CSV table of C-alpha atoms in Angstrom, one decimal:
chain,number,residue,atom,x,y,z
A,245,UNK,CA,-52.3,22.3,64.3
A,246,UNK,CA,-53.4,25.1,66.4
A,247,UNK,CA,-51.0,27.7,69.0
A,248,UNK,CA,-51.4,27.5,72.2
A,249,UNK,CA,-53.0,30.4,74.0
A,250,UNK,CA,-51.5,31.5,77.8
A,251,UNK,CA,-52.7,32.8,80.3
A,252,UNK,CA,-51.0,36.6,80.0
A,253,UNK,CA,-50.7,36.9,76.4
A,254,UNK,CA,-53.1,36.0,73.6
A,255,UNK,CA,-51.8,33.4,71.0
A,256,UNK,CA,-50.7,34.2,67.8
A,257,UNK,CA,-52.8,32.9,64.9
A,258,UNK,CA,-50.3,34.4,61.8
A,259,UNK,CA,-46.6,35.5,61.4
A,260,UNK,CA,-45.6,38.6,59.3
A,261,UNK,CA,-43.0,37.8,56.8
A,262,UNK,CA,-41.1,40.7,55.7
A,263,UNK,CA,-39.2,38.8,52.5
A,264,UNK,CA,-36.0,40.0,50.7
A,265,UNK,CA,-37.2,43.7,51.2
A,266,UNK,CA,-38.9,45.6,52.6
A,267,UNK,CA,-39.5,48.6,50.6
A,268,UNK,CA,-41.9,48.4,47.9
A,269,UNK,CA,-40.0,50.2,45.2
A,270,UNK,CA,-38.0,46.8,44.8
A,271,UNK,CA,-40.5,44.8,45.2
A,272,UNK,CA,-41.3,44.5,41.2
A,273,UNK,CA,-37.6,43.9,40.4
A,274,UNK,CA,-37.7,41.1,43.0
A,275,UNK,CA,-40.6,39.1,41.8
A,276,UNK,CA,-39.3,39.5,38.2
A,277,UNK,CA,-36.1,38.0,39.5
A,278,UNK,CA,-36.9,35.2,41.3
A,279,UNK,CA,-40.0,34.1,38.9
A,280,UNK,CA,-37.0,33.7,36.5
A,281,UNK,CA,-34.9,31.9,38.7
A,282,UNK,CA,-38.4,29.5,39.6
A,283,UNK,CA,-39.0,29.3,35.9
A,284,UNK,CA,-34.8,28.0,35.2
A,285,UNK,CA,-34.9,26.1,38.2
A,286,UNK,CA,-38.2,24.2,37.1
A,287,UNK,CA,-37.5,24.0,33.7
A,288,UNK,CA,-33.5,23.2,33.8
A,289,UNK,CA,-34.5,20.0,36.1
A,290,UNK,CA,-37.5,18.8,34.1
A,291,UNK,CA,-34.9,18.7,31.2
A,292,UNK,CA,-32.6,16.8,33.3
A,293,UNK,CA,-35.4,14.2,34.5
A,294,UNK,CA,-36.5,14.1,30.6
A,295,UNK,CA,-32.9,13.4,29.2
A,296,UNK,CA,-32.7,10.1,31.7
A,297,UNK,CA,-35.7,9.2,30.9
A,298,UNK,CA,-35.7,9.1,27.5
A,299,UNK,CA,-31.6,8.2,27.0
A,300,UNK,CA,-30.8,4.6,27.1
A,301,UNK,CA,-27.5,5.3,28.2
A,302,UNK,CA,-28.4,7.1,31.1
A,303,UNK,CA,-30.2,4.3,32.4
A,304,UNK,CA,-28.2,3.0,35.1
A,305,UNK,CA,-28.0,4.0,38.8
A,306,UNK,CA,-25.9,7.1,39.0
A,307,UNK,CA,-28.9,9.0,37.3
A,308,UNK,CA,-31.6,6.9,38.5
A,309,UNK,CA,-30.1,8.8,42.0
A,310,UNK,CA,-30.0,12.2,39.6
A,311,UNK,CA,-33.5,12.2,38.6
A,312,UNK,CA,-35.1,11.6,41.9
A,313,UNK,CA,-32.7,14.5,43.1
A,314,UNK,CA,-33.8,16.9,39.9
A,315,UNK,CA,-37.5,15.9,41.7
A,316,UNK,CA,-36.1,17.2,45.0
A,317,UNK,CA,-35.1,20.6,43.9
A,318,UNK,CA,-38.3,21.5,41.8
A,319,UNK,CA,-39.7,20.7,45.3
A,320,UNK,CA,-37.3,22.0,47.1
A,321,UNK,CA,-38.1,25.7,45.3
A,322,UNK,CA,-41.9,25.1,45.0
A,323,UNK,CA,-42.2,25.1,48.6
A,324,UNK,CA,-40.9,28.8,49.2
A,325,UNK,CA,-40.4,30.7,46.2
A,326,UNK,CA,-43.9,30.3,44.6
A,327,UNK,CA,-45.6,31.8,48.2
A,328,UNK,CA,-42.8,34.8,48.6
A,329,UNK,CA,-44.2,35.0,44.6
A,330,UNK,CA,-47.5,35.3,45.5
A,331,UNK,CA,-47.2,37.8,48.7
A,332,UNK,CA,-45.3,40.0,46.1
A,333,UNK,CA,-48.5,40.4,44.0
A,334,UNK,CA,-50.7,40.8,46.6
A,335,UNK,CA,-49.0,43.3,48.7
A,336,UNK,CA,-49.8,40.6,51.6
A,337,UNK,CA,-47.3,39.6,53.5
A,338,UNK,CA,-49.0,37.5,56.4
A,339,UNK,CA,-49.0,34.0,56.9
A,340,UNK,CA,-51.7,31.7,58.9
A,341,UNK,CA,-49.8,29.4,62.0
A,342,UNK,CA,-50.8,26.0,60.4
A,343,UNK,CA,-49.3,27.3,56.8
A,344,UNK,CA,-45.9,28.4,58.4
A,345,UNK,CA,-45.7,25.0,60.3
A,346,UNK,CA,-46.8,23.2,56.9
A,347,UNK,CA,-43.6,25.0,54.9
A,348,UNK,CA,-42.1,24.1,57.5
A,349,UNK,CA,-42.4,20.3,57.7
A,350,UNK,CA,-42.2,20.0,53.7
A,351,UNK,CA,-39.2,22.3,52.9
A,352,UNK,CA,-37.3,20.0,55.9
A,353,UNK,CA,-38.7,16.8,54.6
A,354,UNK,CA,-37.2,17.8,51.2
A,355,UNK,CA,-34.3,19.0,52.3
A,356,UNK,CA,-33.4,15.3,54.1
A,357,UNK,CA,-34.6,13.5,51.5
A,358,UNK,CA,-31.6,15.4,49.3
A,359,UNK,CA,-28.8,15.1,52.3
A,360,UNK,CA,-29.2,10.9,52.2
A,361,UNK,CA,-29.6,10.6,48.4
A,362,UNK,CA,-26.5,12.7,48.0
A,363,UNK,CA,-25.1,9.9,50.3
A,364,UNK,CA,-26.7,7.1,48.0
A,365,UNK,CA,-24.8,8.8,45.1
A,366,UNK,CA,-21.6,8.8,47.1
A,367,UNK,CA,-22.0,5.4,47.7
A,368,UNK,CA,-22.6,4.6,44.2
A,369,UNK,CA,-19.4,6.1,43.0
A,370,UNK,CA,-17.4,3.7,45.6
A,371,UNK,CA,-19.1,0.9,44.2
A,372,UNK,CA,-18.7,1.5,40.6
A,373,UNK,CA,-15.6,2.3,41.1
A,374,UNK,CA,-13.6,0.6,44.2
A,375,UNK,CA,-16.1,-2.5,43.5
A,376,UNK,CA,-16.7,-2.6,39.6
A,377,UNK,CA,-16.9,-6.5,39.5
A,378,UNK,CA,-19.7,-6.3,41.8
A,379,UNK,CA,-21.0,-3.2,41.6
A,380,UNK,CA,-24.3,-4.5,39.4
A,381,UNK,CA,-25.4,-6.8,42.1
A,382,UNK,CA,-24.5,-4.5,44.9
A,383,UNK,CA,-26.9,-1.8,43.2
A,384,UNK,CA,-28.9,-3.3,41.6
A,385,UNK,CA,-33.0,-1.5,40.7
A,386,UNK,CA,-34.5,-3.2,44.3
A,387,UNK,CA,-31.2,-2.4,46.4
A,388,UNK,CA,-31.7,1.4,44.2
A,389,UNK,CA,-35.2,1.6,45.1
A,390,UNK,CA,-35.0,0.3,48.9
A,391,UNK,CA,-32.1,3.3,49.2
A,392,UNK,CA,-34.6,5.7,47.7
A,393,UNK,CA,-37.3,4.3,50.1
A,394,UNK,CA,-35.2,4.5,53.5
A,395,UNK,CA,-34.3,8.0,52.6
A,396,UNK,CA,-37.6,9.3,52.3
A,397,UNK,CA,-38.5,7.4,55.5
A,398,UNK,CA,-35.7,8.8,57.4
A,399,UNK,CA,-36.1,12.5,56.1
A,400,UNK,CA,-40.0,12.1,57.1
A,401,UNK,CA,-39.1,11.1,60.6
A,402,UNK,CA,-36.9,14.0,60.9
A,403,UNK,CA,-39.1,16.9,59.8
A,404,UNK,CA,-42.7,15.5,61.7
A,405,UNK,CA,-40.1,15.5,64.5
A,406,UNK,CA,-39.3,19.0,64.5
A,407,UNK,CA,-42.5,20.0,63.6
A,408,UNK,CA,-44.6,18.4,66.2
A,409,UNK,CA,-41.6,19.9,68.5
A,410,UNK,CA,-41.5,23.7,67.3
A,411,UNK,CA,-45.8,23.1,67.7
A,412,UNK,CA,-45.3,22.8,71.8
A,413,UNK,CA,-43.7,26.2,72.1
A,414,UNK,CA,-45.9,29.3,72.4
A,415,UNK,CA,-46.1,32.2,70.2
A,416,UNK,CA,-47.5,35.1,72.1
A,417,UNK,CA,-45.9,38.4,71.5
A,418,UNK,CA,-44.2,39.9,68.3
A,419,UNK,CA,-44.9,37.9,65.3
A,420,UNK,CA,-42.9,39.7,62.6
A,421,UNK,CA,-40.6,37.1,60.9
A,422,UNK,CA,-37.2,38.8,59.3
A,423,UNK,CA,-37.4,36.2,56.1
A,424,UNK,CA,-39.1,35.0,53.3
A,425,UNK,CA,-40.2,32.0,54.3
A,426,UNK,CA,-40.8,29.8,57.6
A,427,UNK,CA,-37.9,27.8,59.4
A,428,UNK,CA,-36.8,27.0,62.5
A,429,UNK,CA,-34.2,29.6,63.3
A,430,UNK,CA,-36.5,32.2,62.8
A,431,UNK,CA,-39.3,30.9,65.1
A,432,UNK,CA,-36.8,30.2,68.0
A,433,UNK,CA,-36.5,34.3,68.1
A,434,UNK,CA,-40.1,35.0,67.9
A,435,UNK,CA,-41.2,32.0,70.7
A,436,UNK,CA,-42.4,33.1,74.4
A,437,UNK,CA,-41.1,29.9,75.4
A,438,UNK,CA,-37.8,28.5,76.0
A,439,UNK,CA,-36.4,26.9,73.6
A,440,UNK,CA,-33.3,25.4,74.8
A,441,UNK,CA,-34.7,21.5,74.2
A,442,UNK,CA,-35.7,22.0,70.5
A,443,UNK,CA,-32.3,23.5,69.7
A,444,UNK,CA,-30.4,20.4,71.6
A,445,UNK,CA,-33.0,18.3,69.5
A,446,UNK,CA,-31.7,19.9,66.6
A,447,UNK,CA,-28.7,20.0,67.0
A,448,UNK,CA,-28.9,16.1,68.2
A,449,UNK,CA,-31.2,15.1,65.2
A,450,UNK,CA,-29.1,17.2,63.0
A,451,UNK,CA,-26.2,15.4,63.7
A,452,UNK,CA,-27.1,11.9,63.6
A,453,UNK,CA,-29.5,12.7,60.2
A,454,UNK,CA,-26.8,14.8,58.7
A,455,UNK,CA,-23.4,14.2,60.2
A,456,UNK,CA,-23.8,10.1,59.4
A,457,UNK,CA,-24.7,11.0,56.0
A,458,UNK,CA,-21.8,13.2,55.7
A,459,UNK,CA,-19.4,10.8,57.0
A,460,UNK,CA,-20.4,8.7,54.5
A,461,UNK,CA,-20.3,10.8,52.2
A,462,UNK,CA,-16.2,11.7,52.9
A,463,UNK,CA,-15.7,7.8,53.4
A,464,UNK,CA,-16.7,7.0,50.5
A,465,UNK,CA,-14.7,9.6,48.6
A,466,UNK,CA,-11.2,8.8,50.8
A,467,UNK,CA,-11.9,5.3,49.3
A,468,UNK,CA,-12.6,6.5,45.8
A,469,UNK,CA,-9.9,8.8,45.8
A,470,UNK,CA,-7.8,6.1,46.7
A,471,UNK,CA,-8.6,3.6,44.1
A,472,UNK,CA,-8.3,6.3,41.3
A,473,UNK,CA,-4.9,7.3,42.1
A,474,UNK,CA,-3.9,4.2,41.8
A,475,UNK,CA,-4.9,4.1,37.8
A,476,UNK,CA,-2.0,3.7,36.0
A,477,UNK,CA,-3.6,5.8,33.0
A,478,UNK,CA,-4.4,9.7,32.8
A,479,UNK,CA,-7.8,9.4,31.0
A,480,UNK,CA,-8.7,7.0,33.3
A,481,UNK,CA,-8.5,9.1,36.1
A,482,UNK,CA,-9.1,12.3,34.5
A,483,UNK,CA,-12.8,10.1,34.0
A,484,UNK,CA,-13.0,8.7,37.0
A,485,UNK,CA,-12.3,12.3,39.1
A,486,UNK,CA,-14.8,13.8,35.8
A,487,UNK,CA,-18.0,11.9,37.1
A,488,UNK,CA,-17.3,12.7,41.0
A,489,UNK,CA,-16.1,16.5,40.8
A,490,UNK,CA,-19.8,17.6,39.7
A,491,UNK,CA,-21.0,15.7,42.9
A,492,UNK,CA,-18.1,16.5,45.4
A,493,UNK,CA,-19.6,20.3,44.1
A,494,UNK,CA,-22.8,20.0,45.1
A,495,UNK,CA,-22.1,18.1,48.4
A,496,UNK,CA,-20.1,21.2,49.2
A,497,UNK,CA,-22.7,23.8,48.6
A,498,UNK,CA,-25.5,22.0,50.2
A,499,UNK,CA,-23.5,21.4,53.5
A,500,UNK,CA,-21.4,24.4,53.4
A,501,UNK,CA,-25.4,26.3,53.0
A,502,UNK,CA,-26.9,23.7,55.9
A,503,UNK,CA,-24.2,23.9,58.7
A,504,UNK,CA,-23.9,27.9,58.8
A,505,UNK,CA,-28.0,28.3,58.3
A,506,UNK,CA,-28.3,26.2,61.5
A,507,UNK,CA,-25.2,26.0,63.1
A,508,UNK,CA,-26.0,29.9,64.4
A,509,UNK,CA,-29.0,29.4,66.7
A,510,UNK,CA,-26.9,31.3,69.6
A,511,UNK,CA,-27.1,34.3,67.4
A,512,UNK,CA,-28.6,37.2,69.5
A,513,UNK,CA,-29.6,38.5,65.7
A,514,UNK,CA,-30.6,37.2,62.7
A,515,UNK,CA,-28.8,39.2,59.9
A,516,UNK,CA,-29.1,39.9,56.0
A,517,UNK,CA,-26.6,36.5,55.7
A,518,UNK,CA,-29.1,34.8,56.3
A,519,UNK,CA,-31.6,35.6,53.7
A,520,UNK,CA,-28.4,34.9,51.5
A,521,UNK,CA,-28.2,31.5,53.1
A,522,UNK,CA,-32.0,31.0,52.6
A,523,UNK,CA,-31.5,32.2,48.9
A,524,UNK,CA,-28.7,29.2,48.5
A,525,UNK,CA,-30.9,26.6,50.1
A,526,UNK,CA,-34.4,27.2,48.5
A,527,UNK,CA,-33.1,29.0,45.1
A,528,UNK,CA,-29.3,29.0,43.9
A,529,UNK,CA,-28.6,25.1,45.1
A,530,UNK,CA,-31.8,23.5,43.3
A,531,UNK,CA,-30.8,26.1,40.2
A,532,UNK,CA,-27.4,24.9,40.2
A,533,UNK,CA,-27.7,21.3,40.2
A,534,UNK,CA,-28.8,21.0,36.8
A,535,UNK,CA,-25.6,22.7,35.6
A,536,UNK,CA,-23.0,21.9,37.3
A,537,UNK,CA,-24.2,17.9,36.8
A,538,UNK,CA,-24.9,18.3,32.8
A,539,UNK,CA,-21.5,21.0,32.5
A,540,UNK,CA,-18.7,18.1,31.9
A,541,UNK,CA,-20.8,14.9,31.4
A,542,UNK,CA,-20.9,14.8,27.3
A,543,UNK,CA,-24.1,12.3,27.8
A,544,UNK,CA,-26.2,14.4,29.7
A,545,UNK,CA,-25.2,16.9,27.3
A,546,UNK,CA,-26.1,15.0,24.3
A,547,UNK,CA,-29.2,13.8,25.8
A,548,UNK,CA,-30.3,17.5,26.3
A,549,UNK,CA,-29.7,18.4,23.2
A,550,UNK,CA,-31.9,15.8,21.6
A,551,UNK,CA,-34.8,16.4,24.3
A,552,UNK,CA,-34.6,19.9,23.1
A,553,UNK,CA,-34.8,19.6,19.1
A,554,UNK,CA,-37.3,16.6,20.2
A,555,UNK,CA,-35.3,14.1,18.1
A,556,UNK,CA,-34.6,10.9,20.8
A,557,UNK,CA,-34.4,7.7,19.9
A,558,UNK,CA,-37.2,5.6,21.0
A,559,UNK,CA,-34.6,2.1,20.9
């Protein structure tokens, strides 16, 4: 994938990215702070993905969802923070056309695949617990599997689509990108072009990819929410409310990070908040998860601790 040259401008071939900071003094301090954050990000979700995968109890649907999502964020981060990593060491701070457009595609396709499997999740929870008596035929591993599928279909249609868009526009004049990493936002600024149809198309997209999901997502939860109040016993809804607060949390944080990262395309200036909000997509959300899902569920925590010592049962 190539730019476009014009006729009274020459066609860029790289964009500059700037990253967290610009002055060098700070640049050691940053590469020593985010490598750690890569490094607990990575790690703290491999442990996750090991603990399913090795506890027979946390073999059912809920974390089959949890594991594909701990896959999600290691990609999630892998996409950005490694290349900010690397243009740290190197003192380079360019980046080639096709390579922007590439980070572009993947960190978006990761991204979607996350927004609909935190809706299969939500869905889950009403199942298992506004339909118990048939929640194992409802999800059962092809029905778990199919939802998996779809989502990674619908997430790949999404980001080729914005891709293939943002590649019509021409690039022709400054090329200095205020981030750390390529997204859409940032190349509406730097475009010679108008961009008023990719910004309808993502807003459009955006809401019919993100906005259903997210409707969903609050359906589900009215429904849930519902049903548990109408336990008669406090355990039983102190457990019920226990397994749906961690992912209530991180529904909150990713959409809460999503709508005001792209919600702002008007913006005459892109501003420090939003190297914060790239910091919460691409870092602090896929370093969270892990966390916030294992902080109040005793099994994950169990199962951790066994994957750590390296005593699990092989039963």
């Amino acid at each position: 994938m190539q730019p476009k040259p014009r006729a009274n401008g020459t066609a860029v071939t790289e964009f500059i990215l700037l990253g967290l900071v610009e002055t060098p003094g700070l640049w050691p301090a940053v590469f020593v702070l985010f490598l750690f954050a890569y490094l607990v990000t990575v790690g703290g979700n491999l442990s996750i993905l090991a603990a399913i995968l090795v506890e027979p109890k946390l073999h059912t649907p809920m974390y089959f969802f949890l594991g594909n999502l701990s896959v999600l964020d290691i990609g999630c981060i892998t996409v950005t923070v490694p290349l900010m990593l690397g243009r740290l060491l190197s003192h380079k701070r360019t980046v080639p056309y096709a390579a922007c457009l590439t980070q572009l595609f993947f960190f978006h396709l990761l991204v979607g695949v996350d927004c609909f499997l935190l809706t299969a999740m939500a869905y889950d929870r009403f199942l298992a617990i506004c339909r118990p008596l048939t929640y194992s035929t409802r999800m059962s591993q092809t029905v778990q599997r199919i939802l998996v599928a779809v989502s990674w279909a619908c997430a790949f249609s999404n980001a080729l689509t914005h891709t293939v868009a943002i590649s019509t526009l021409n690039f022709c004049g400054p090329n200095v990108i205020n981030h750390f990493y390529c997204d859409l936002p940032q190349l509406f600024q730097l475009s010679c072009s108008s961009t008023q149809l990719n910004e309808l198309l993502l807003f459009g997209v955006g809401f019919i990819m993100a906005g259903t999901p997210l409707a969903l997502v609050v359906t589900s939860y009215i429904h849930v929410a519902a049903a548990v109040l109408g336990i008669r016993s406090v355990e039983g809804r102190k457990k019920a409310f226990s397994t749906c607060g961690s992912h209530l949390t991180v529904v909150a944080i990713f959409y809460g990070s999503g709508i005001f990262n792209y919600m702002r395309l008007g913006s005459a200036k892109l501003s420090v908040k939003d190297k914060a909000v790239g910091i919460f997509n691409t870092v602090a959300n896929p370093m969270l998860n892990p966390i916030i899902y294992s902080l109040r569920n005793p099994d994950v925590q169990g199962a951790l601790r066994r994957v750590i010592k390296g005593r699990w049962s092989l039963e």
